[in-house]
Coordinates of C-alpha atoms in Angstrom, one line a residue:
M7 CA 0.0 0.1 0.0
T8 CA 1.4 3.3 -1.0
G9 CA -1.1 5.6 1.1
I10 CA -1.0 8.4 -1.4
R11 CA -4.3 9.6 -2.6
L12 CA -5.3 12.8 -4.4
H13 CA -6.2 16.1 -2.5
A14 CA -9.6 16.2 -2.5
P15 CA -13.0 16.4 0.1
A16 CA -13.8 13.5 2.3
P17 CA -17.0 11.2 0.6
G18 CA -20.2 13.2 1.5
W19 CA -22.5 10.2 0.6
S20 CA -22.1 6.6 -0.5
I21 CA -23.7 3.5 -2.1
D22 CA -23.2 0.0 -2.2
A23 CA -22.5 -2.7 -4.8
D24 CA -21.2 -6.4 -5.1
V25 CA -18.9 -4.7 -8.2
V26 CA -18.3 -1.2 -9.5
V27 CA -17.0 -1.1 -12.9
V28 CA -15.1 2.1 -13.6
G29 CA -15.4 2.9 -17.3
S30 CA -17.9 2.6 -20.2
G31 CA -16.4 1.1 -23.6
V32 CA -16.3 -2.5 -24.9
A33 CA -14.1 -3.6 -21.6
G34 CA -16.4 -2.1 -18.8
L35 CA -19.9 -2.9 -20.4
T36 CA -19.1 -6.3 -21.3
A37 CA -17.7 -7.2 -17.6
A38 CA -20.7 -5.1 -16.3
L39 CA -23.3 -6.8 -18.2
R40 CA -21.9 -10.2 -17.7
C41 CA -21.7 -9.4 -13.8
T42 CA -25.2 -8.4 -14.0
S43 CA -26.2 -11.9 -15.6
A44 CA -24.7 -13.6 -12.8
G45 CA -26.6 -12.0 -9.8
L46 CA -23.9 -9.6 -8.7
R47 CA -24.7 -6.0 -7.9
T48 CA -23.0 -3.9 -10.4
V49 CA -22.4 -0.4 -10.7
V50 CA -20.8 1.2 -13.6
V51 CA -18.9 4.4 -13.1
T52 CA -18.0 6.5 -16.2
K53 CA -16.6 9.9 -16.7
A54 CA -18.9 11.8 -19.3
R55 CA -21.8 9.9 -20.8
L56 CA -22.2 5.9 -20.9
D57 CA -21.6 6.3 -25.0
D58 CA -18.5 8.9 -24.8
G59 CA -15.3 6.5 -24.2
S60 CA -12.4 5.7 -26.6
T61 CA -14.6 2.5 -28.0
R62 CA -17.0 4.7 -29.8
W63 CA -14.1 6.7 -32.0
A64 CA -12.6 3.1 -33.1
Q65 CA -13.2 3.0 -36.8
G66 CA -11.6 -0.2 -38.0
G67 CA -12.9 -3.0 -36.5
I68 CA -12.7 -5.8 -34.7
A69 CA -10.2 -8.8 -35.6
A70 CA -11.1 -12.7 -35.0
A71 CA -10.6 -15.6 -36.9
L72 CA -14.4 -15.9 -38.6
G73 CA -13.4 -15.8 -42.2
E74 CA -13.0 -19.2 -44.4
G75 CA -9.6 -20.7 -43.9
D76 CA -8.6 -18.4 -41.2
T77 CA -8.0 -20.2 -37.7
P78 CA -6.8 -18.6 -34.2
E79 CA -3.2 -20.0 -34.9
Q80 CA -2.8 -17.7 -37.7
H81 CA -3.7 -14.7 -36.0
L82 CA -1.8 -15.8 -33.0
D83 CA 1.4 -15.7 -35.3
D84 CA 0.4 -12.5 -36.6
T85 CA -0.4 -10.9 -32.9
L86 CA 3.1 -12.5 -32.1
V87 CA 5.1 -10.8 -34.8
A88 CA 3.8 -7.7 -34.4
G89 CA 4.2 -7.5 -30.4
A90 CA 8.0 -7.9 -31.3
G91 CA 8.9 -10.8 -28.8
L92 CA 7.3 -9.4 -25.7
C93 CA 3.8 -10.9 -26.0
D94 CA 2.4 -13.2 -23.6
E95 CA 1.4 -16.3 -25.5
Q96 CA -0.7 -17.5 -23.3
A97 CA -2.6 -14.3 -22.9
V98 CA -2.4 -14.2 -27.2
R99 CA -3.6 -17.8 -27.2
A100 CA -6.6 -17.3 -25.1
L101 CA -7.6 -14.2 -27.0
V102 CA -7.6 -15.6 -30.3
T103 CA -9.3 -18.9 -29.2
E104 CA -11.9 -17.2 -27.1
G105 CA -12.2 -14.5 -29.7
P106 CA -15.0 -15.6 -32.1
G107 CA -17.1 -16.9 -29.5
A108 CA -16.8 -13.4 -27.8
V109 CA -17.5 -11.5 -30.8
R110 CA -20.6 -13.8 -31.8
R111 CA -22.0 -12.7 -28.4
L112 CA -21.8 -9.3 -28.8
I113 CA -23.8 -10.0 -32.2
A114 CA -26.2 -11.7 -29.8
T115 CA -26.1 -8.7 -27.4
G116 CA -27.3 -6.5 -30.2
A117 CA -24.3 -4.9 -32.5
D118 CA -25.2 -5.4 -36.2
F119 CA -21.9 -6.0 -38.4
D120 CA -21.8 -5.2 -41.7
R121 CA -22.8 -8.3 -43.8
T122 CA -21.8 -9.7 -47.5
D123 CA -24.8 -10.2 -50.1
D124 CA -24.7 -14.2 -49.2
G125 CA -25.4 -12.7 -45.1
E126 CA -21.7 -13.7 -44.1
I127 CA -20.0 -11.0 -41.7
A128 CA -17.5 -9.0 -44.1
L129 CA -14.4 -8.9 -43.6
T130 CA -11.4 -6.9 -44.2
R131 CA -7.7 -6.5 -43.7
E132 CA -5.3 -4.0 -41.9
G133 CA -1.7 -3.7 -41.2
G134 CA -0.1 -6.9 -40.1
H135 CA -2.7 -9.5 -40.7
H136 CA -1.8 -12.2 -43.6
R137 CA -5.8 -12.6 -43.9
R138 CA -9.0 -10.8 -44.1
R139 CA -10.2 -11.3 -40.1
I140 CA -11.2 -7.7 -39.7
A141 CA -15.0 -7.3 -39.0
H142 CA -16.6 -4.3 -39.2
A143 CA -20.1 -2.0 -38.5
G144 CA -21.5 1.1 -40.5
G145 CA -18.1 0.9 -42.8
D146 CA -16.1 2.7 -41.0
A147 CA -18.1 3.4 -37.6
T148 CA -17.6 -0.3 -35.8
G149 CA -17.0 1.4 -32.4
A150 CA -19.9 3.7 -32.3
E151 CA -22.1 0.6 -33.4
I152 CA -20.4 -1.7 -30.6
S153 CA -21.0 1.4 -28.2
R154 CA -25.2 1.7 -29.2
A155 CA -25.6 -2.3 -28.4
L156 CA -23.7 -2.6 -24.9
V157 CA -25.2 0.9 -23.5
E158 CA -28.7 -0.3 -24.9
A159 CA -28.3 -3.5 -23.2
I160 CA -27.1 -1.6 -20.0
R161 CA -30.1 0.6 -20.3
D162 CA -32.4 -2.5 -21.0
G163 CA -30.7 -4.8 -18.4
G164 CA -31.3 -2.1 -15.3
V165 CA -27.8 -1.8 -14.7
R166 CA -27.0 1.1 -12.3
F167 CA -24.5 3.8 -13.5
I168 CA -23.2 6.9 -12.9
E169 CA -22.4 9.4 -15.5
H170 CA -20.3 12.6 -15.3
A171 CA -18.3 11.0 -12.3
L172 CA -14.2 11.1 -12.3
V173 CA -12.8 8.0 -10.1
L174 CA -10.3 9.4 -7.5
D175 CA -8.6 6.9 -5.6
L176 CA -9.3 2.9 -4.7
L177 CA -10.6 2.3 -1.0
K178 CA -9.2 -0.6 0.6
D179 CA -10.1 -2.3 3.7
A180 CA -7.5 -3.0 7.0
E181 CA -6.2 -5.7 5.1
G182 CA -5.2 -4.1 2.4
R183 CA -7.9 -5.5 -0.1
T184 CA -9.9 -3.5 -2.5
A185 CA -13.1 -2.3 -0.9
G186 CA -14.4 0.3 -3.5
V187 CA -13.7 3.5 -5.2
T188 CA -14.3 7.3 -4.0
L189 CA -15.4 9.5 -7.0
H190 CA -16.4 13.1 -7.8
V191 CA -20.1 13.6 -9.7
M192 CA -19.6 16.6 -12.2
G193 CA -23.2 17.9 -11.5
E194 CA -25.1 16.0 -14.0
G195 CA -25.0 12.6 -12.3
Q196 CA -27.4 10.9 -9.5
H197 CA -25.2 12.8 -7.0
D198 CA -23.2 15.8 -6.5
G199 CA -19.6 16.3 -5.0
V200 CA -17.1 13.7 -3.6
G201 CA -18.8 10.3 -2.5
A202 CA -18.0 6.7 -2.7
V203 CA -19.0 3.0 -4.1
H204 CA -17.9 0.6 -1.7
A205 CA -17.9 -2.7 -3.4
P206 CA -15.4 -5.6 -2.6
A207 CA -14.3 -5.9 -6.0
V208 CA -13.3 -2.8 -8.5
V209 CA -12.9 -3.6 -12.4
L210 CA -10.8 -0.5 -13.9
A211 CA -11.7 -0.4 -17.8
T212 CA -10.7 3.3 -17.9
G213 CA -9.3 3.7 -21.2
G214 CA -5.8 4.9 -22.8
M215 CA -3.6 8.1 -21.3
G216 CA -3.0 9.8 -25.1
Q217 CA -4.2 13.3 -23.8
V218 CA -0.3 13.1 -22.5
F219 CA 0.5 14.2 -25.9
S220 CA -0.3 17.4 -27.6
A221 CA -1.9 15.6 -30.6
T222 CA -3.7 12.0 -30.2
T223 CA -6.4 10.3 -31.7
N224 CA -8.2 9.5 -27.9
P225 CA -10.7 11.6 -26.9
A226 CA -10.4 14.4 -24.1
V227 CA -11.5 11.9 -21.6
S228 CA -8.3 9.8 -21.9
T229 CA -6.1 11.1 -18.9
G230 CA -4.4 8.1 -18.0
D231 CA -7.1 7.9 -14.6
G232 CA -7.0 4.0 -14.1
V233 CA -3.3 3.9 -14.6
A234 CA -2.5 6.6 -11.8
L235 CA -5.2 5.4 -9.3
A236 CA -3.6 2.1 -9.4
L237 CA -0.1 3.5 -8.6
R238 CA -1.4 5.3 -5.9
A239 CA -3.4 2.0 -4.8
G240 CA -0.1 0.2 -4.8
A241 CA -0.4 -1.7 -8.4
E242 CA 2.2 -2.6 -10.6
V243 CA 2.3 -0.9 -14.4
S244 CA 4.3 -2.6 -16.8
D245 CA 5.4 -2.0 -20.6
L246 CA 4.3 2.0 -20.4
E247 CA 7.1 3.0 -22.6
F248 CA 5.0 1.2 -25.7
V249 CA 3.0 3.9 -27.2
Q250 CA 1.5 3.0 -30.6
F251 CA 1.6 6.2 -33.1
H252 CA -0.8 5.7 -35.4
P253 CA 0.7 6.0 -38.8
T254 CA -2.6 7.9 -40.5
V255 CA -3.7 11.1 -38.7
L256 CA -5.3 13.7 -40.6
F257 CA -3.0 16.0 -40.5
L258 CA -4.4 19.3 -39.4
G259 CA -1.4 21.6 -39.6
A260 CA 1.8 22.3 -37.6
G261 CA 0.8 22.7 -33.6
S262 CA -2.6 21.0 -33.8
E263 CA -3.6 19.9 -30.3
G264 CA -6.0 17.6 -29.0
Q265 CA -8.1 14.8 -30.2
Q266 CA -7.2 14.6 -34.4
P267 CA -9.3 12.6 -36.8
L268 CA -8.2 9.0 -37.6
V269 CA -7.8 7.4 -40.8
S270 CA -8.4 4.1 -40.2
E271 CA -6.2 1.3 -41.3
A272 CA -8.6 -0.2 -43.1
V273 CA -8.3 2.1 -45.6
R274 CA -5.0 0.7 -46.4
G275 CA -6.3 -2.6 -46.0
E276 CA -9.5 -2.0 -49.1
G277 CA -6.1 -0.6 -50.9
A278 CA -5.1 3.0 -50.4
H279 CA -1.4 4.0 -51.2
L280 CA 0.8 6.0 -48.9
V281 CA 2.9 8.4 -51.3
D282 CA 5.3 11.1 -50.7
A283 CA 5.1 14.8 -52.2
D284 CA 6.0 13.3 -55.5
G285 CA 3.5 10.6 -55.2
V286 CA 5.9 7.9 -54.4
R287 CA 5.0 4.3 -52.7
F288 CA 7.7 4.3 -50.2
M289 CA 6.4 1.6 -48.6
L290 CA 7.1 -0.9 -51.3
G291 CA 10.1 -2.8 -50.8
Q292 CA 10.4 -1.9 -46.8
H293 CA 8.3 -4.7 -45.7
E294 CA 6.5 -7.7 -47.1
L295 CA 3.2 -6.4 -46.7
A296 CA 4.3 -3.0 -47.8
E297 CA 1.5 -0.3 -46.5
L298 CA 0.2 -3.2 -44.2
A299 CA 3.1 -3.8 -42.3
P300 CA 2.5 -3.3 -38.6
R301 CA 1.8 0.0 -37.2
D302 CA 5.5 0.4 -35.9
I303 CA 7.1 -0.2 -39.2
V304 CA 4.6 2.0 -40.9
A305 CA 5.1 4.9 -38.4
K306 CA 8.7 4.9 -38.7
A307 CA 9.0 4.8 -42.3
I308 CA 6.8 7.9 -42.9
M309 CA 8.9 9.5 -40.1
R310 CA 12.1 8.7 -42.3
R311 CA 10.6 10.0 -45.6
M312 CA 9.4 13.3 -43.9
R313 CA 12.8 13.9 -42.3
E314 CA 14.4 13.0 -45.8
Q315 CA 12.1 15.3 -47.4
G316 CA 12.1 18.4 -45.1
T317 CA 8.1 17.8 -44.6
E318 CA 5.8 17.8 -42.2
H319 CA 3.5 15.1 -43.4
M320 CA 3.2 12.3 -46.0
Y321 CA -0.2 11.2 -48.2
L322 CA -2.2 8.5 -48.5
D323 CA -4.0 8.5 -51.8
A324 CA -7.0 6.6 -52.1
R325 CA -8.7 8.2 -55.2
H326 CA -9.0 5.3 -57.2
F327 CA -11.9 4.2 -54.7
G328 CA -14.5 6.5 -56.6
A329 CA -16.9 8.5 -54.4
E330 CA -19.4 5.6 -54.2
M331 CA -16.9 3.3 -52.4
W332 CA -16.0 6.1 -50.1
E333 CA -19.5 7.0 -49.5
R334 CA -20.3 3.3 -48.7
R335 CA -17.6 1.8 -47.0
F336 CA -15.9 5.1 -45.1
P337 CA -18.5 7.6 -44.8
T338 CA -17.2 8.9 -41.1
I339 CA -14.1 9.4 -42.7
L340 CA -15.1 10.9 -45.6
A341 CA -16.9 13.5 -43.7
A342 CA -14.1 14.1 -41.5
C343 CA -12.0 14.8 -44.4
R344 CA -14.6 17.0 -46.1
A345 CA -15.2 19.0 -43.2
H346 CA -11.6 20.1 -42.9
G347 CA -11.3 21.2 -46.6
I348 CA -10.0 18.0 -48.1
D349 CA -12.0 15.6 -50.1
P350 CA -10.5 12.2 -50.5
V351 CA -12.2 11.2 -53.8
T352 CA -10.5 14.0 -55.8
E353 CA -7.2 14.3 -53.7
P354 CA -4.7 11.9 -51.5
I355 CA -5.0 13.1 -47.7
P356 CA -2.2 14.4 -46.1
V357 CA -1.4 12.0 -42.9
A358 CA 1.1 11.7 -40.0
P359 CA 1.5 9.7 -37.1
A360 CA 0.0 10.8 -33.5
A361 CA -0.4 9.1 -30.0
H362 CA -2.8 6.6 -30.5
Y363 CA -2.8 3.7 -28.1
A364 CA -1.3 2.4 -24.7
S365 CA 0.0 -1.5 -25.6
G366 CA 1.0 -0.8 -21.3
G367 CA -0.8 -0.2 -18.6
V368 CA -2.0 -1.8 -14.9
R369 CA -0.3 -5.4 -15.2
T370 CA -2.7 -7.9 -14.8
D371 CA -2.9 -11.9 -15.2
L372 CA -5.1 -13.8 -17.4
R373 CA -8.1 -13.5 -15.4
G374 CA -7.5 -9.8 -15.7
R375 CA -6.3 -9.7 -11.7
T376 CA -3.7 -6.7 -10.6
T377 CA -1.5 -7.1 -7.8
V378 CA -3.7 -5.4 -5.6
P379 CA -6.6 -8.2 -4.3
G380 CA -9.8 -7.1 -5.8
L381 CA -8.8 -4.9 -8.0
Y382 CA -9.1 -5.7 -11.9
A383 CA -8.0 -4.3 -15.0
C384 CA -9.0 -4.8 -19.0
G385 CA -9.1 -2.5 -21.9
E386 CA -6.5 -0.1 -22.8
V387 CA -5.6 0.5 -19.0
A388 CA -4.4 -3.3 -18.7
C389 CA -1.4 -4.6 -19.6
T390 CA -2.5 -8.6 -20.4
G391 CA 0.7 -9.3 -22.0
V392 CA -1.5 -9.5 -25.2
H393 CA 0.0 -6.5 -27.3
G394 CA 3.9 -6.8 -26.4
A395 CA 5.7 -4.2 -27.8
N396 CA 3.3 -2.9 -30.6
R397 CA -0.4 -3.9 -30.9
L398 CA -1.5 -5.7 -33.7
A399 CA -4.1 -3.5 -35.8
S400 CA -7.9 -4.4 -34.3
N401 CA -6.7 -6.3 -31.5
S402 CA -7.9 -3.8 -28.8
L403 CA -11.7 -4.4 -29.0
L404 CA -11.1 -7.8 -28.9
E405 CA -9.0 -7.7 -26.2
G406 CA -11.6 -5.6 -24.3
L407 CA -14.4 -8.1 -24.9
V408 CA -12.2 -11.3 -24.2
F409 CA -10.7 -10.5 -20.8
A410 CA -13.8 -8.4 -19.2
E411 CA -15.5 -12.1 -19.7
R412 CA -12.9 -13.6 -18.1
I413 CA -12.8 -10.9 -15.1
A414 CA -16.6 -11.4 -14.5
D415 CA -16.4 -15.1 -14.1
D416 CA -13.3 -15.2 -12.0
I417 CA -15.5 -12.5 -10.0
T418 CA -18.4 -14.9 -9.8
A419 CA -16.6 -17.5 -9.7
H420 CA -15.1 -16.4 -6.0
G421 CA -18.0 -14.6 -4.9
P422 CA -18.0 -11.4 -3.5
H423 CA -15.2 -11.2 -0.9
R424 CA -16.7 -9.0 2.0
E425 CA -14.2 -9.8 5.0
G426 CA -12.6 -6.8 6.1
L427 CA -15.2 -4.3 5.2
P428 CA -15.9 -1.5 5.9
P429 CA -13.3 0.7 4.3
A430 CA -10.3 2.0 6.1
A431 CA -10.5 5.6 6.7
A432 CA -9.9 7.3 3.1
A433 CA -8.1 10.2 4.9
S434 CA -5.1 8.1 5.9
G435 CA -1.7 8.1 3.8
S436 CA -0.1 11.3 2.2
V437 CA -1.6 13.5 -0.7
Q438 CA -0.7 14.0 -4.1
T439 CA 0.4 17.6 -4.5
L440 CA -2.1 19.1 -7.3
L441 CA -1.0 21.2 -10.5
P442 CA -2.3 24.3 -11.6
P443 CA -4.8 23.0 -14.7
E444 CA -3.1 25.2 -17.1
E445 CA 0.1 22.6 -16.6
R446 CA -1.5 19.9 -18.6
R447 CA -0.6 21.8 -22.1
E448 CA 2.9 21.9 -20.4
I449 CA 3.1 18.3 -19.8
Q450 CA 1.7 17.7 -23.2
R451 CA 4.4 19.8 -24.8
I452 CA 7.0 18.1 -22.5
M453 CA 6.2 14.5 -23.8
T454 CA 5.5 15.4 -27.5
A455 CA 9.0 16.8 -27.4
G456 CA 10.9 14.6 -25.5
A457 CA 9.0 11.3 -25.6
G458 CA 6.9 11.1 -29.3
V459 CA 7.8 8.7 -31.9
L460 CA 11.6 9.4 -32.1
R461 CA 13.1 9.4 -28.7
S462 CA 16.8 9.5 -27.4
A463 CA 18.7 9.6 -24.0
A464 CA 19.0 13.1 -24.4
S465 CA 15.3 13.7 -25.1
L466 CA 14.1 11.6 -22.7
G467 CA 16.3 13.4 -20.1
D468 CA 15.0 16.6 -20.7
A469 CA 11.7 15.3 -20.5
A470 CA 12.6 13.8 -17.1
D471 CA 13.8 17.0 -15.6
A472 CA 11.0 19.1 -16.8
L473 CA 8.4 17.1 -15.8
E474 CA 10.1 17.0 -12.1
G475 CA 10.7 20.6 -12.0
L476 CA 6.7 20.7 -12.5
Q477 CA 6.3 18.5 -9.6
R478 CA 8.6 20.4 -7.6
L479 CA 7.4 23.7 -8.3
A480 CA 3.8 22.3 -7.5
E481 CA 4.9 21.4 -4.1
L482 CA 7.1 24.3 -3.3
D483 CA 3.5 26.5 -4.2
A484 CA 1.7 24.2 -1.7
E485 CA 4.2 24.9 0.5
R486 CA 4.2 28.4 0.2
D487 CA 0.4 28.9 -0.3
G488 CA -1.4 26.2 1.3
P489 CA -5.2 26.4 0.6
K490 CA -4.4 28.8 -2.1
A491 CA -2.4 26.4 -4.2
A492 CA -4.1 24.5 -6.9
E493 CA -7.7 23.9 -5.8
P494 CA -9.3 20.3 -6.0
G495 CA -11.6 19.9 -9.3
V496 CA -11.8 17.8 -12.3
E497 CA -9.1 19.9 -14.6
A498 CA -6.7 19.8 -11.4
W499 CA -7.2 16.0 -10.7
E500 CA -6.5 14.9 -14.6
T501 CA -3.9 17.0 -15.0
A502 CA -2.0 15.6 -11.7
N503 CA -3.3 11.8 -13.2
L504 CA -1.2 13.1 -16.4
L505 CA 2.1 14.0 -14.6
V506 CA 2.0 10.6 -12.7
V507 CA 1.8 8.5 -16.2
A508 CA 4.1 11.1 -17.9
R509 CA 6.6 10.5 -15.3
V510 CA 6.2 6.5 -15.8
L511 CA 6.0 6.5 -19.3
V512 CA 9.3 8.8 -19.6
A513 CA 11.1 6.4 -16.9
S514 CA 10.1 3.4 -18.9
A515 CA 11.7 4.8 -22.1
Q516 CA 14.7 5.6 -20.0
A517 CA 15.3 2.8 -18.7
R518 CA 14.5 0.3 -22.1
E519 CA 17.7 1.2 -24.3
E520 CA 16.8 -0.3 -27.4
T521 CA 14.7 -0.3 -30.2
R522 CA 11.7 -2.4 -30.0
G523 CA 8.2 -2.2 -31.2
C524 CA 6.8 1.1 -30.8
H525 CA 9.2 2.1 -28.6
W526 CA 12.2 4.0 -31.1
R527 CA 15.4 4.9 -29.5
E528 CA 17.6 7.2 -32.2
D529 CA 20.6 6.5 -29.8
R530 CA 19.8 2.8 -29.5
P531 CA 18.4 2.0 -33.0
D532 CA 19.1 -2.0 -32.7
R533 CA 16.8 -4.4 -31.0
D534 CA 18.5 -6.2 -28.1
D535 CA 16.8 -9.9 -27.2
A536 CA 19.6 -10.8 -25.1
S537 CA 19.3 -7.9 -22.8
W538 CA 16.0 -6.5 -23.4
R539 CA 13.7 -9.3 -24.2
R540 CA 11.9 -8.4 -20.7
H541 CA 9.3 -6.4 -19.3
L542 CA 9.6 -3.4 -17.1
V543 CA 7.7 -3.3 -14.1
V544 CA 6.9 0.0 -12.3
R545 CA 5.7 0.9 -8.7
L546 CA 5.0 4.2 -6.8
T547 CA 6.8 4.2 -3.3
P548 CA 4.9 5.8 -0.4
D549 CA 7.2 8.5 -0.5
R550 CA 5.8 8.9 -4.2
R551 CA 9.3 7.9 -6.4
L552 CA 9.4 5.3 -9.2
V553 CA 10.7 2.1 -8.9
V554 CA 11.4 0.4 -12.3
H555 CA 12.1 -3.2 -12.2
R556 CA 13.4 -5.5 -15.4
T557 CA 11.9 -9.0 -15.1
A558 CA 14.3 -11.9 -15.6
T559 CA 12.8 -13.3 -18.7
A560 CA 9.9 -12.5 -20.9
D561 CA 7.4 -14.1 -19.0
F562 CA 5.3 -11.9 -16.4
P563 CA 5.7 -12.8 -12.7
P564 CA 2.4 -13.8 -10.9
V565 CA 0.5 -11.0 -9.9
T566 CA 0.6 -12.1 -6.4
P567 CA 3.5 -15.0 -4.5
D568 CA 0.4 -17.6 -4.5
A569 CA -1.2 -16.7 -7.1
P570 CA -2.0 -20.1 -9.2
R571 CA -0.5 -20.5 -12.3
E572 CA -2.9 -20.7 -15.5
P573 CA -2.9 -24.0 -16.9
K574 CA -0.9 -24.7 -19.9
P575 CA -3.1 -25.0 -23.0

């Protein structure tokens, strides 16, 4: 136990549950529905509205071996290659073997996927896949359709939910077990102000942390809240240096900030070409799959060509699709491009890499259990071992589905562990100093400059020093001004969470002295399996220091010393 908590008022209200699920994307809602169907009193807490998470922004689709001639073994092989030697093969095997069934259960829940003329699920290809195995909906609106179906099921199923609520910290009982969460409802939910949900099982499904960078495909709510909460609670995080930068994000001009429009990999899967300003297809000869190479390879190739030509972006050329295909297959992307003055039917799309997905996160086992008893994690906030050093395209929605089901089954099998409740006093331990909300943009600037697509010892050192400076300045302000320092509130809490995850990301990237997957060190350009086919595990000490530990092998240690081993397949 770290005993660290955010500076916040004491809870003024509370409710009781068997399970509290934090987040309302595919992972959170799937876990909530399954727990509810098992008879557990389940509460969903979400930061905005139920359908406002990252899931609804997913365009390309969900990967599963559903097509004729495809097999889970082939899906496993593609995932392991993309993960650059750091995937947990047991976790990947669970993903690919349970994935097709999980997708069919999602369809039974009400998700309507695109179909071929003969009624079969329509499948496309994306980067790193050797077969067409990406199921999609609404052309390029897969996430929106999945979110719609799950939200309807949650409402129809009578699952209790609290919207507009930022979760602050984990509550624990006297034995150190999970006992619920504190949260702040932002004026539009069922309660007002800071309260608590008391529950012996907490499922973190808070999504990503893309807002730690200036430009990202992530929505504004993706501020790393789950990872920061877990660290303060004493949980371990792993592989946070592996941030995937999506190669093809609509370029809106130098200095563009906030959420940027994604141009799905499925556009390349349907035959679009990456070209430079001269119209040259620069991916030919660089990888056997050319434009459909794994994302880290494509992003690096784009950055190299940009450097060679002194430009700020490349182009994605799909003019040969024609208007009818653009309107039928990619209506969302077409509308986004046209809204920014670009017509993909008649001109190439300017694209550049932007922060997209955190392959690492809160470390779990194959049942979603973290190193804190009673705390689970799934979806982008988790590090299950599935993605390794680089996520394979469209495995994210599948991971959310499969591991949410596994978590619900584990909670159901063991029953709510109520011994030790009520929770220990929330006011115990030290308080994490808050930063003024305006420092959020400074954190993003530091991270984009020092820990973006291209990294080096020098750039990471500068970033680490600058982040440490922000922390020290906030602590000095707190000592000097007391109550007049940064006051508790949603923006200040989010900024504090961003600083925590930024520090972990930079510390991990400094420690990993090689290039692997989506971690690209200019000063260490080679992959070094002998020394670095290992995981970096990070925890936060009670005095707020980060401890970075390298595992002895490519295998994750158990989440607890007495945790039973997952049976070999």
